[in-house]
Coordinates of C-alpha atoms in Angstrom, one line a residue:
M1152 CA -54.4 -74.6 47.7
K1153 CA -52.2 -71.9 49.2
K1154 CA -48.5 -71.4 49.2
R1155 CA -46.5 -70.6 52.3
R1156 CA -43.3 -68.6 52.0
A1157 CA -40.8 -68.5 54.9
V1158 CA -38.5 -65.6 55.9
L1159 CA -36.4 -65.9 59.0
T1160 CA -36.5 -62.7 61.1
A1161 CA -34.4 -63.9 64.1
L1162 CA -31.0 -64.6 62.5
A1163 CA -29.5 -65.4 65.8
A1164 CA -31.5 -68.6 65.9
V1165 CA -29.4 -69.9 63.0
L1166 CA -26.3 -70.1 65.2
L1167 CA -28.1 -72.2 67.8
L1168 CA -29.2 -74.9 65.3
S1169 CA -27.3 -78.1 65.0
A1170 CA -25.5 -78.8 61.7
C1171 CA -27.4 -80.7 59.0
G1172 CA -26.0 -84.1 58.0
K1173 CA -24.9 -85.8 54.9
G1174 CA -25.1 -89.5 54.4
D1175 CA -22.5 -91.7 52.8
N1176 CA -24.7 -92.2 49.8
S1177 CA -25.2 -88.6 48.8
P1178 CA -26.0 -88.6 45.1
E1179 CA -24.1 -86.7 42.4
S1180 CA -25.9 -83.6 41.1
G1181 CA -29.0 -84.4 39.1
A1182 CA -29.3 -87.9 40.5
E1183 CA -31.4 -87.3 43.6
T1184 CA -34.0 -89.8 44.7
A1185 CA -37.6 -88.6 44.9
A1186 CA -39.2 -88.5 48.3
P1187 CA -42.3 -90.6 48.8
A1188 CA -45.6 -88.8 49.6
A1189 CA -45.7 -88.4 53.3
T1190 CA -48.8 -89.5 55.3
E1191 CA -50.4 -87.6 58.1
Q1192 CA -50.2 -90.6 60.5
A1193 CA -47.7 -90.3 63.3
K1194 CA -44.4 -92.0 62.8
E1195 CA -42.7 -94.0 65.5
E1196 CA -39.2 -93.4 64.4
T1197 CA -37.1 -90.7 66.0
L1198 CA -34.5 -88.4 64.3
E1199 CA -31.0 -89.6 64.9
S1200 CA -28.2 -87.0 64.9
A1201 CA -26.2 -86.8 61.8
S1202 CA -22.6 -85.6 61.2
P1203 CA -22.0 -82.3 59.5
L1204 CA -21.3 -82.2 55.8
E1205 CA -17.6 -82.5 55.0
S1206 CA -17.2 -82.8 51.3
E1207 CA -18.1 -80.5 48.4
S1208 CA -19.1 -81.4 44.9
E1209 CA -16.6 -80.7 42.1
E1210 CA -16.9 -77.1 40.8
T1211 CA -18.1 -76.8 37.3
S1212 CA -18.6 -73.1 37.1
G1213 CA -17.0 -71.3 34.1
Q1214 CA -15.8 -74.4 32.4
E1215 CA -15.1 -74.0 28.7
E1216 CA -16.0 -77.1 26.8
D1217 CA -17.0 -77.8 23.3
G1218 CA -20.6 -76.9 22.8
G1219 CA -20.5 -74.2 25.4
P1220 CA -20.7 -70.4 24.9
P1221 CA -17.6 -68.9 23.3
E1222 CA -14.9 -67.4 25.5
E1223 CA -15.7 -63.9 24.1
T1224 CA -19.4 -64.2 24.0
D1225 CA -22.0 -61.5 23.3
S1226 CA -21.6 -58.6 25.6
G1227 CA -24.1 -59.4 28.2
E1228 CA -26.8 -60.7 25.9
T1229 CA -29.5 -62.5 27.9
I1230 CA -30.4 -66.1 27.2
R1231 CA -33.6 -66.4 25.1
I1232 CA -35.7 -69.5 25.2
F1233 CA -38.3 -71.2 23.2
D1234 CA -40.8 -73.8 24.5
D1235 CA -41.0 -76.4 21.8
G1236 CA -43.4 -78.6 23.8
Y1237 CA -45.5 -81.7 23.4
S1238 CA -49.2 -82.3 23.9
D1239 CA -51.8 -85.1 23.3
T1240 CA -55.5 -85.2 23.8
D1241 CA -57.8 -88.2 24.0
W1242 CA -61.2 -87.0 22.6
D1243 CA -64.6 -88.7 22.8
E1244 CA -66.2 -88.0 19.4
I1245 CA -69.6 -89.3 20.5
A1246 CA -69.9 -87.4 23.8
Q1247 CA -67.8 -84.5 22.3
Q1248 CA -65.6 -84.2 25.4
T1249 CA -62.0 -84.6 26.5
I1250 CA -61.1 -87.9 28.2
F1251 CA -57.4 -87.4 28.9
Y1252 CA -55.0 -84.5 28.3
I1253 CA -51.2 -84.5 28.7
A1254 CA -48.7 -81.8 27.8
C1255 CA -45.0 -81.2 28.5
S1256 CA -42.7 -78.2 28.0
R1257 CA -39.5 -78.6 26.1
L1258 CA -37.4 -75.5 26.8
Q1259 CA -34.6 -74.7 24.4
V1260 CA -32.1 -71.9 24.2
L1261 CA -32.2 -69.8 21.1
N1262 CA -28.8 -68.1 21.5
D1263 CA -25.8 -69.5 19.6
G1264 CA -23.1 -71.3 21.5
Y1265 CA -25.2 -73.3 24.0
D1266 CA -25.2 -76.7 22.3
N1267 CA -24.3 -78.6 25.5
L1268 CA -27.1 -76.9 27.4
N1269 CA -29.6 -77.6 24.7
R1270 CA -28.7 -81.3 24.7
A1271 CA -29.1 -81.5 28.4
L1272 CA -32.5 -79.6 28.3
G1273 CA -33.6 -81.9 25.5
E1274 CA -32.8 -85.0 27.5
Y1275 CA -34.5 -83.7 30.5
W1276 CA -37.8 -82.7 28.8
D1277 CA -37.8 -85.8 26.5
G1278 CA -37.5 -87.9 29.7
A1279 CA -40.4 -86.0 31.3
W1280 CA -42.6 -86.5 28.3
E1281 CA -41.9 -90.3 28.3
E1282 CA -42.9 -90.3 32.0
L1283 CA -46.1 -88.6 31.2
K1284 CA -46.9 -91.0 28.4
G1285 CA -46.3 -93.9 30.7
S1286 CA -48.6 -92.5 33.4
H1287 CA -51.1 -91.8 30.7
D1288 CA -51.1 -95.4 29.6
A1289 CA -51.3 -96.7 33.2
N1290 CA -54.4 -94.5 33.9
Y1291 CA -56.1 -94.5 30.6
D1292 CA -58.8 -97.1 31.4
D1293 CA -59.7 -95.2 34.6
A1294 CA -60.0 -92.0 32.5
V1295 CA -62.4 -93.6 30.1
E1296 CA -64.5 -94.9 33.1
N1297 CA -64.4 -91.4 34.6
A1298 CA -65.6 -89.8 31.3
S1299 CA -68.4 -92.4 30.9
Q1300 CA -70.1 -91.0 34.0
Y1301 CA -70.6 -87.7 32.1
P1302 CA -72.2 -88.8 28.8
G1303 CA -72.4 -85.4 27.2
G1304 CA -74.9 -82.7 28.1
E1305 CA -74.8 -79.6 30.2
E1306 CA -72.2 -80.8 32.7
P1307 CA -68.7 -81.3 31.2
A1308 CA -66.6 -84.2 32.4
P1309 CA -63.7 -83.4 34.8
Y1310 CA -61.3 -85.1 32.5
Y1311 CA -57.9 -86.5 33.5
E1312 CA -55.0 -84.2 33.0
M1313 CA -51.2 -84.4 33.5
T1314 CA -48.9 -81.5 32.6
R1315 CA -45.2 -80.6 33.1
T1316 CA -44.7 -76.8 32.6
G1317 CA -41.3 -75.1 32.5
H1318 CA -40.9 -71.7 34.0
A1319 CA -37.4 -70.3 33.6
V1320 CA -36.2 -68.0 36.5
R1321 CA -32.6 -67.2 35.5
G1322 CA -30.6 -67.6 32.3
D1323 CA -27.1 -66.2 31.7
S1324 CA -23.6 -67.4 30.7
K1325 CA -23.2 -69.0 34.1
I1326 CA -26.4 -71.0 34.9
F1327 CA -29.8 -71.8 33.5
S1328 CA -32.4 -72.4 36.2
F1329 CA -36.1 -73.3 35.9
L1330 CA -39.1 -74.7 37.7
D1331 CA -40.8 -77.7 36.3
M1332 CA -44.4 -77.6 37.6
D1333 CA -45.8 -81.1 37.6
Y1334 CA -49.6 -81.0 37.7
S1335 CA -52.0 -84.0 37.7
Y1336 CA -55.6 -84.6 38.1
L1337 CA -56.5 -88.3 38.1
G1338 CA -59.8 -88.2 39.8
G1339 CA -60.5 -87.8 43.4
A1340 CA -61.2 -84.7 45.5
H1341 CA -58.4 -82.4 44.2
P1342 CA -55.5 -82.2 41.8
F1343 CA -51.8 -82.5 42.9
T1344 CA -48.9 -80.2 42.0
A1345 CA -45.3 -81.1 42.5
T1346 CA -42.4 -78.6 42.1
H1347 CA -39.2 -79.7 40.4
G1348 CA -36.3 -77.3 40.5
V1349 CA -33.7 -77.8 37.8
T1350 CA -30.4 -75.9 37.4
F1351 CA -27.8 -76.5 34.7
D1352 CA -24.3 -75.2 34.2
A1353 CA -24.8 -73.1 31.0
A1354 CA -21.4 -74.0 29.5
S1355 CA -21.1 -77.7 30.2
G1356 CA -24.8 -78.6 30.4
K1357 CA -24.1 -80.5 33.7
R1358 CA -27.0 -80.5 36.1
L1359 CA -25.9 -78.7 39.3
S1360 CA -26.7 -79.9 42.8
I1361 CA -27.1 -77.3 45.6
Q1362 CA -23.7 -78.4 46.9
D1363 CA -22.2 -77.2 43.6
V1364 CA -23.3 -73.6 44.2
A1365 CA -23.1 -73.4 48.0
A1366 CA -19.9 -72.3 49.8
D1367 CA -21.4 -73.2 53.2
Y1368 CA -23.9 -76.0 52.7
D1369 CA -24.1 -76.7 56.5
G1370 CA -25.0 -73.0 57.2
F1371 CA -27.4 -73.0 54.3
C1372 CA -29.3 -76.0 55.7
R1373 CA -29.3 -74.6 59.2
Y1374 CA -30.9 -71.4 57.9
V1375 CA -33.6 -73.2 55.9
K1376 CA -34.4 -75.3 59.0
A1377 CA -34.6 -72.1 61.1
C1378 CA -37.0 -70.5 58.6
L1379 CA -39.3 -73.5 58.7
E1380 CA -39.3 -73.5 62.5
E1381 CA -40.2 -69.9 62.6
M1382 CA -43.1 -70.5 60.1
N1383 CA -44.2 -73.3 62.5
R1384 CA -44.1 -71.1 65.5
E1385 CA -46.1 -68.4 63.8
A1386 CA -48.8 -71.0 63.0
G1387 CA -49.0 -72.1 66.6
D1388 CA -46.8 -75.1 66.1
T1389 CA -49.5 -76.7 63.9
L1390 CA -48.0 -76.2 60.4
L1391 CA -45.4 -79.0 60.2
F1392 CA -45.8 -82.7 60.8
E1393 CA -44.5 -83.8 64.2
W1394 CA -41.8 -85.9 62.5
Y1395 CA -40.8 -83.1 60.0
E1396 CA -37.2 -83.0 61.3
E1397 CA -36.6 -86.6 60.3
D1398 CA -37.8 -86.0 56.7
L1399 CA -36.1 -82.6 56.5
Q1400 CA -32.8 -84.3 57.3
K1401 CA -33.4 -86.7 54.4
Y1402 CA -33.8 -83.8 52.0
F1403 CA -30.6 -82.2 53.2
S1404 CA -28.6 -85.4 53.0
G1405 CA -29.7 -86.2 49.5
E1406 CA -31.8 -89.2 50.4
Y1407 CA -34.9 -87.2 49.2
S1408 CA -34.7 -84.7 46.3
L1409 CA -34.3 -81.1 47.6
E1410 CA -36.1 -78.9 45.1
W1411 CA -34.5 -75.5 44.5
V1412 CA -33.9 -72.8 41.8
M1413 CA -31.5 -69.9 41.6
D1414 CA -32.7 -66.5 40.3
Q1415 CA -31.2 -63.0 40.5
E1416 CA -31.9 -62.6 44.2
G1417 CA -30.8 -66.0 45.5
I1418 CA -32.0 -69.6 46.0
T1419 CA -35.6 -70.6 46.8
V1420 CA -36.2 -74.1 48.3
Y1421 CA -39.5 -75.8 47.8
F1422 CA -41.3 -78.5 49.8
D1423 CA -44.4 -79.9 48.2
P1424 CA -47.6 -80.7 49.9
Y1425 CA -47.2 -83.8 52.2
A1426 CA -43.4 -83.4 52.3
L1427 CA -43.3 -81.6 55.6
A1428 CA -46.8 -80.4 56.1
P1429 CA -50.4 -81.3 55.2
Y1430 CA -51.8 -80.8 51.7
A1431 CA -53.9 -77.8 52.9
E1432 CA -50.8 -75.8 53.7
G1433 CA -49.7 -75.9 50.1
T1434 CA -46.1 -75.7 48.9
L1435 CA -43.7 -74.3 51.4
E1436 CA -41.1 -71.9 50.0
V1437 CA -37.9 -70.8 51.7
P1438 CA -36.0 -68.0 50.0
V1439 CA -32.3 -67.5 50.8
S1440 CA -31.0 -64.1 49.6
F1441 CA -27.6 -63.4 48.1
A1442 CA -27.7 -59.9 49.6
E1443 CA -28.5 -61.1 53.2
H1444 CA -26.4 -64.3 53.1
P1445 CA -23.5 -64.1 50.6
E1446 CA -21.5 -66.4 52.9
F1447 CA -23.7 -69.3 51.8
F1448 CA -22.9 -69.1 48.1
K1449 CA -19.9 -69.4 45.8
Q1450 CA -19.1 -65.9 44.5
D1451 CA -19.2 -67.1 40.9
Y1452 CA -23.0 -67.6 41.1
I1453 CA -23.9 -64.2 42.6
P1454 CA -24.9 -62.0 39.6
A1455 CA -23.2 -58.6 39.2
G1456 CA -26.4 -56.7 38.4
K1457 CA -28.4 -55.1 41.2
G1458 CA -31.7 -54.7 39.4
I1459 CA -34.4 -57.3 40.0
I1460 CA -37.4 -58.6 38.1
K1461 CA -40.1 -60.7 39.9
R1462 CA -42.9 -62.5 37.9
G1463 CA -46.3 -62.2 39.5
D1464 CA -48.7 -65.1 40.1
W1465 CA -52.4 -65.1 39.5
D1466 CA -53.2 -65.7 43.1
Q1467 CA -50.1 -64.5 45.0
P1468 CA -48.7 -61.0 45.5
V1469 CA -45.2 -59.9 44.8
K1470 CA -43.3 -58.1 47.5
A1471 CA -41.0 -55.1 47.0
D1472 CA -40.0 -52.0 48.8
V1473 CA -41.7 -49.3 46.8
N1474 CA -41.0 -46.2 49.0
G1475 CA -37.5 -46.9 50.4
D1476 CA -38.5 -47.5 54.0
G1477 CA -36.9 -50.9 54.1
R1478 CA -40.2 -52.7 54.4
P1479 CA -41.7 -54.6 51.4
E1480 CA -45.2 -53.9 50.3
E1481 CA -47.5 -56.4 48.6
I1482 CA -48.1 -55.8 44.9
F1483 CA -50.9 -57.5 43.0
V1484 CA -52.5 -57.2 39.5
S1485 CA -56.1 -58.3 38.8
Y1486 CA -58.3 -58.1 35.7
E1487 CA -62.1 -58.1 35.7
Q1488 CA -63.7 -59.1 32.4
A1489 CA -66.5 -56.8 31.3
G1490 CA -69.6 -58.0 29.5
V1491 CA -68.1 -57.0 26.2
E1492 CA -65.6 -59.5 24.7
F1493 CA -62.0 -58.5 25.1
S1494 CA -62.9 -55.6 27.4
G1495 CA -62.3 -55.3 31.1
T1496 CA -60.7 -53.4 34.0
M1497 CA -57.1 -54.0 35.0
R1498 CA -56.2 -53.0 38.6
V1499 CA -52.6 -52.7 40.0
S1500 CA -52.5 -52.5 43.8
V1501 CA -49.8 -51.7 46.3
G1502 CA -51.2 -52.5 49.7
E1503 CA -54.5 -50.5 50.0
N1504 CA -53.6 -48.1 47.1
S1505 CA -54.5 -49.0 43.5
A1506 CA -54.8 -47.7 40.0
A1507 CA -57.3 -49.0 37.5
V1508 CA -57.5 -48.6 33.7
E1509 CA -60.0 -49.9 31.1
E1510 CA -58.4 -52.4 28.8
Y1511 CA -59.2 -54.1 25.5
G1512 CA -57.8 -57.6 25.7
S1513 CA -57.0 -60.2 28.3
L1514 CA -54.3 -60.3 31.0
S1515 CA -51.5 -62.8 30.2
G1516 CA -48.8 -62.0 32.7
W1517 CA -47.2 -59.4 34.9
W1518 CA -43.8 -58.5 36.4
V1519 CA -42.4 -56.2 39.0
L1520 CA -39.2 -54.5 38.1
Q1521 CA -36.9 -52.7 40.6
D1522 CA -33.8 -50.8 39.3
E1523 CA -30.5 -50.3 41.1
D1524 CA -31.7 -47.0 42.5
G1525 CA -34.8 -48.5 44.1
G1526 CA -37.4 -47.4 41.6
V1527 CA -40.2 -49.9 41.2
W1528 CA -42.4 -50.4 38.2
C1529 CA -45.0 -53.0 37.1
Y1530 CA -45.1 -54.3 33.5
V1531 CA -48.5 -55.9 32.6
Q1532 CA -48.7 -58.1 29.5
M1533 CA -52.0 -57.8 27.6
Q1534 CA -53.2 -59.8 24.6
G1535 CA -55.7 -58.1 22.4
D1536 CA -57.9 -59.2 19.5
N1537 CA -56.0 -61.5 17.1
D1538 CA -53.4 -62.0 20.0
W1539 CA -52.0 -58.5 19.4
P1540 CA -49.8 -57.9 22.4
T1541 CA -49.0 -54.8 24.5
V1542 CA -47.0 -54.1 27.6
E1543 CA -48.7 -51.7 30.0
V1544 CA -46.3 -49.8 32.4
F1545 CA -47.3 -48.6 35.9
D1546 CA -45.1 -46.5 38.2
L1547 CA -45.2 -47.9 41.8
R1548 CA -42.7 -45.4 43.4
G1549 CA -44.0 -44.0 46.6
G1550 CA -46.6 -46.7 47.0
Q1551 CA -49.3 -45.1 44.9
P1552 CA -49.6 -46.8 41.5
S1553 CA -50.0 -44.6 38.4
Y1554 CA -50.4 -45.6 34.8
T1555 CA -47.4 -44.5 32.6
D1556 CA -47.7 -45.7 29.0
A1557 CA -47.9 -48.8 26.8
L1558 CA -45.6 -50.4 24.2
Q1559 CA -47.4 -51.9 21.3
A1560 CA -46.6 -55.4 20.0
V1561 CA -44.0 -56.2 22.6
I1562 CA -43.8 -59.4 24.7
M1563 CA -41.7 -59.9 27.8
Q1564 CA -39.5 -63.0 27.4
E1565 CA -38.3 -65.5 30.0
P1566 CA -36.1 -65.8 31.8
A1567 CA -36.4 -62.3 33.0
S1568 CA -34.5 -61.7 36.3
D1569 CA -32.3 -58.6 35.9
S1570 CA -34.0 -55.2 35.4
G1571 CA -30.7 -53.9 34.0
R1572 CA -30.9 -56.2 31.0
F1573 CA -34.0 -58.2 30.0
C1574 CA -35.4 -59.4 26.7
M1575 CA -38.6 -58.4 24.9
A1576 CA -39.9 -59.6 21.5
S1577 CA -41.7 -57.6 18.9
R1578 CA -43.6 -58.8 15.8
M1579 CA -41.7 -57.7 12.7
D1580 CA -43.2 -57.2 9.2
F1581 CA -40.2 -56.6 7.1
L1582 CA -39.5 -59.0 4.2
G1583 CA -41.9 -61.4 5.9
S1584 CA -43.5 -61.7 9.4
Y1585 CA -41.5 -63.1 12.4
Y1586 CA -40.5 -62.1 15.9
G1587 CA -37.5 -60.0 16.6
Y1588 CA -35.7 -60.0 19.9
R1589 CA -33.6 -57.3 21.6
D1590 CA -32.4 -56.5 25.1
Y1591 CA -33.8 -53.6 27.2
H1592 CA -33.3 -51.8 30.5
I1593 CA -35.6 -49.5 32.5
G1594 CA -35.6 -46.1 30.8
E1595 CA -37.2 -42.8 31.4
N1596 CA -40.6 -43.0 33.3
G1597 CA -40.0 -46.7 33.7
L1598 CA -40.5 -47.5 30.0
P1599 CA -38.4 -50.2 28.5
E1600 CA -35.4 -48.7 26.6
A1601 CA -33.6 -50.9 24.0
F1602 CA -29.8 -51.2 24.0
S1603 CA -29.7 -51.3 20.2
E1604 CA -31.9 -50.4 17.3
S1605 CA -31.5 -53.8 15.7
Y1606 CA -33.5 -57.0 16.5
R1607 CA -32.1 -60.6 16.5
I1608 CA -34.1 -63.2 14.6
Y1609 CA -34.0 -66.7 16.0
R1610 CA -35.0 -70.0 14.6
Y1611 CA -37.6 -72.0 16.5
G1612 CA -37.5 -75.6 17.6
G1613 CA -34.5 -76.5 15.5
T1614 CA -36.2 -75.3 12.3
E1615 CA -34.8 -72.7 9.9
N1616 CA -36.9 -70.1 8.2
Y1617 CA -35.2 -68.9 5.0
L1618 CA -35.9 -66.8 1.9
T1619 CA -35.0 -68.0 -1.6
T1620 CA -34.1 -65.3 -4.1
A1621 CA -36.2 -65.4 -7.3
V1622 CA -34.0 -63.0 -9.2
P1623 CA -30.5 -61.7 -8.9
L1624 CA -30.6 -59.5 -5.8
S1625 CA -28.5 -56.5 -4.8
A1626 CA -27.0 -56.6 -1.3
A1627 CA -23.9 -55.6 0.7
A1628 CA -21.3 -58.2 1.9
C1629 CA -20.7 -57.9 5.6
E1630 CA -17.7 -58.9 7.7
D1631 CA -19.8 -59.1 10.8
E1632 CA -23.1 -57.9 12.2
N1633 CA -21.8 -54.3 12.8
D1634 CA -20.5 -53.9 9.2
M1635 CA -22.9 -51.3 7.6
D1636 CA -20.6 -50.3 4.7
G1637 CA -19.9 -53.6 3.0
E1638 CA -19.0 -54.1 -0.6
K1639 CA -21.9 -54.1 -3.0
I1640 CA -22.6 -57.6 -4.4
T1641 CA -25.2 -59.4 -6.5
I1642 CA -26.8 -62.6 -5.0
P1643 CA -27.7 -65.1 -7.6
A1644 CA -31.3 -66.3 -8.1
G1645 CA -32.1 -69.5 -6.2
T1646 CA -29.9 -68.6 -3.2
K1647 CA -31.1 -69.4 0.3
L1648 CA -30.9 -66.6 2.8
Y1649 CA -31.3 -67.2 6.5
P1650 CA -32.5 -64.0 8.4
R1651 CA -30.3 -63.1 11.4
S1652 CA -31.2 -59.5 12.4
T1653 CA -33.0 -56.4 11.2
D1654 CA -33.9 -52.9 12.2
G1655 CA -37.5 -53.6 11.1
K1656 CA -37.7 -50.7 8.7
S1657 CA -34.7 -50.5 6.2
W1658 CA -32.5 -53.6 6.3
M1659 CA -32.2 -57.3 7.1
L1660 CA -28.9 -59.1 7.8
A1661 CA -28.9 -62.7 6.4
E1662 CA -26.6 -65.6 6.3
R1663 CA -25.9 -67.6 3.2
E1664 CA -25.3 -71.4 3.2
D1665 CA -21.6 -70.9 3.1
G1666 CA -21.8 -68.9 6.3
S1667 CA -21.1 -65.5 4.8
L1668 CA -23.2 -62.5 5.8
C1669 CA -25.0 -60.0 3.6
R1670 CA -27.3 -57.0 4.3
I1671 CA -30.4 -56.5 2.1
F1672 CA -31.8 -52.9 2.0
A1673 CA -35.4 -52.3 1.2
E1674 CA -37.7 -49.2 1.0
G1675 CA -41.4 -48.6 1.5
E1676 CA -44.1 -49.8 3.9
P1677 CA -44.6 -53.3 5.3
Y1678 CA -46.3 -55.6 2.8
A1679 CA -45.2 -53.3 0.0
L1680 CA -41.4 -53.1 0.1
T1681 CA -39.1 -52.7 -2.9
I1682 CA -35.5 -53.6 -3.4
D1683 CA -33.9 -51.4 -6.1
G1684 CA -37.4 -50.6 -7.3
V1685 CA -38.5 -54.3 -7.6
S1686 CA -41.4 -55.5 -5.5
E1687 CA -40.3 -57.8 -2.6
Y1688 CA -42.8 -60.4 -3.8
D1689 CA -40.9 -60.6 -7.1
C1690 CA -37.5 -60.8 -5.3
F1691 CA -38.3 -63.9 -3.3
E1692 CA -40.0 -67.2 -4.0
N1693 CA -41.4 -67.9 -0.5
L1694 CA -42.1 -64.5 1.1
F1695 CA -44.6 -65.0 4.0
Y1696 CA -46.6 -62.3 5.8
A1697 CA -49.0 -63.0 8.6
G1698 CA -52.5 -61.6 8.3

C-alpha cells in the first residue's frame, strides 16, 4: 500500500477557497471522535456550507505546573525516551506456530522534570493496550479457526496480528509529538494500518488539539483542502471520493478525529485509507511548513533551530535540497543481503547518483540531516553481530553521495528532529555495562560531534540500577554535576549508589539515597578497573558487565 504526500504549488488557490467550519459540538483537545471507515459507494448527501471558526482553545504553552520541567531546565537538553512496551503471543505447541500476536509501545521520557508528561503518556499507552487486549479477546476464536487451516508443515499460518507502535517526531521543553501506528491483520485480503497523531504539552501533560497550536485555523484548513484538491487534479480527479468534501469538513470541525503531528519543520496531517480515498491510494499526507506558512502557527511552537532531521522509511524516499538549487531531491537507502550471514551491500542514492559500501550487519534505520548552512548528510544505523551498533555517515552535498566514516557503538535516539542538537547513545563498560546518552551536533565532515565529554545514565521503565558498596569506598563529594574538585570522603560499605553520569573512562557520578552526589574515580581497562588499587569486583556486591 502506497502513501501519497501533498504539497500545494499554487498558493493563490488558498485565497479562493471557502473557510472551513466548526460545529457547536467541537471537542476539547484529546477528546475527538473517531471517523467511521468510509465506503466506496456513492453518498446521496450534499455538503452544506459551514460558518468559519470563531473561537480558539485555551493556550497551554509554557505553563509551569507541578510535575513539569523546572523553570531553569537543562540548557537545551533534548528529550530522551524509552519504549517500555507490552506484547503477548498465543502459541500453538502442537503445530509449532503463532496463532495471535499483539504488541503495544509505551513511550516514556527519561529526563528528570517531566512527571506530568509521563503520567499522560502512561495513561495513553495503557489505554491503547487495553483496547488491543479487548480486540484480541473478541477475535481470538477466529484466529484459532484461521490457524487450524494451516496444521504445521511447510506453509506457515498467516497468524492474526495487532500492534500499536509509537514513533516520536519531536520532543522538547514545549511539546512532545508522536505517531501511533495502528496495524492489524485479522484475516482477509490485506492488513489495515491507521495513523494516530498525538501531541502533548511537555509541561502540563495536556493533550493538545490543533486549535491549541494554530494561530489561524481557518487558513490552515483552507490550505490543507487546497493541497488535497491539487493532488486530486494531478491524479485526473480520480484520487478522492466524490463526497470527500463532506467528510473533510467533519475532520476540520472535530466531528471526526483529525490526525496530525508537529515536528521541527511544521505540522503533517494524515488521512487514513478509506477516509477520503480508496484503500489502494494509501495514507494521504499533507505537510504544512513553518517556514512557508508561519502565519498559521502560534509563535511559541515554532522551534528556534534551523537544522532539520528527517527519518527515512523502508519504502519511501526522503526529500531534501542537497545542492542549494531550491529543488528537493529524493534520497533513499537500501540494503541487499549477501549470501554470507550479516554481510551485504548498502546503497545511498540521491536521484540517479549513488554510493555503495560493503557492510557487515543489518540495516536498522536511516536519517537525513540538514544543517543551518544547507549541508546535507545521511546517517545509517547498522546492527552487527551480537547487536553491536554503528552509525555510517554519508556526505550528500552536491548531489553525489560519498562515504565519510563510521562511529562505533552509537545509536541514534528518538525523537530526532533538530540537526543542531540530537541525542545518541553509546554502550558503556565502566563500573558495569549500560547505555550512556549525550547530545550531538553535525561536526567536521558531517560526523556527529558531542557537546560534552560526559554521558548521562538513565533508568529504564521506572526501574533503578544501582551499585552496592562491598567495602568502604573512596570518593569525592560533589555540589553538582560540574563539581570536579569535591572534598574527599569515604562511603561506608553497604551504601547504594545510583549512577547518573560518566565519562566512560575515569569517573562515574552517582547519587546516594539521601540525594547527595559523589564522584568515583577508577583506573585501568574495562572489565579490569581498580579504585585506589582495589579491584572493582571487590568494591561492589553487584557489579554487572554484559558479555
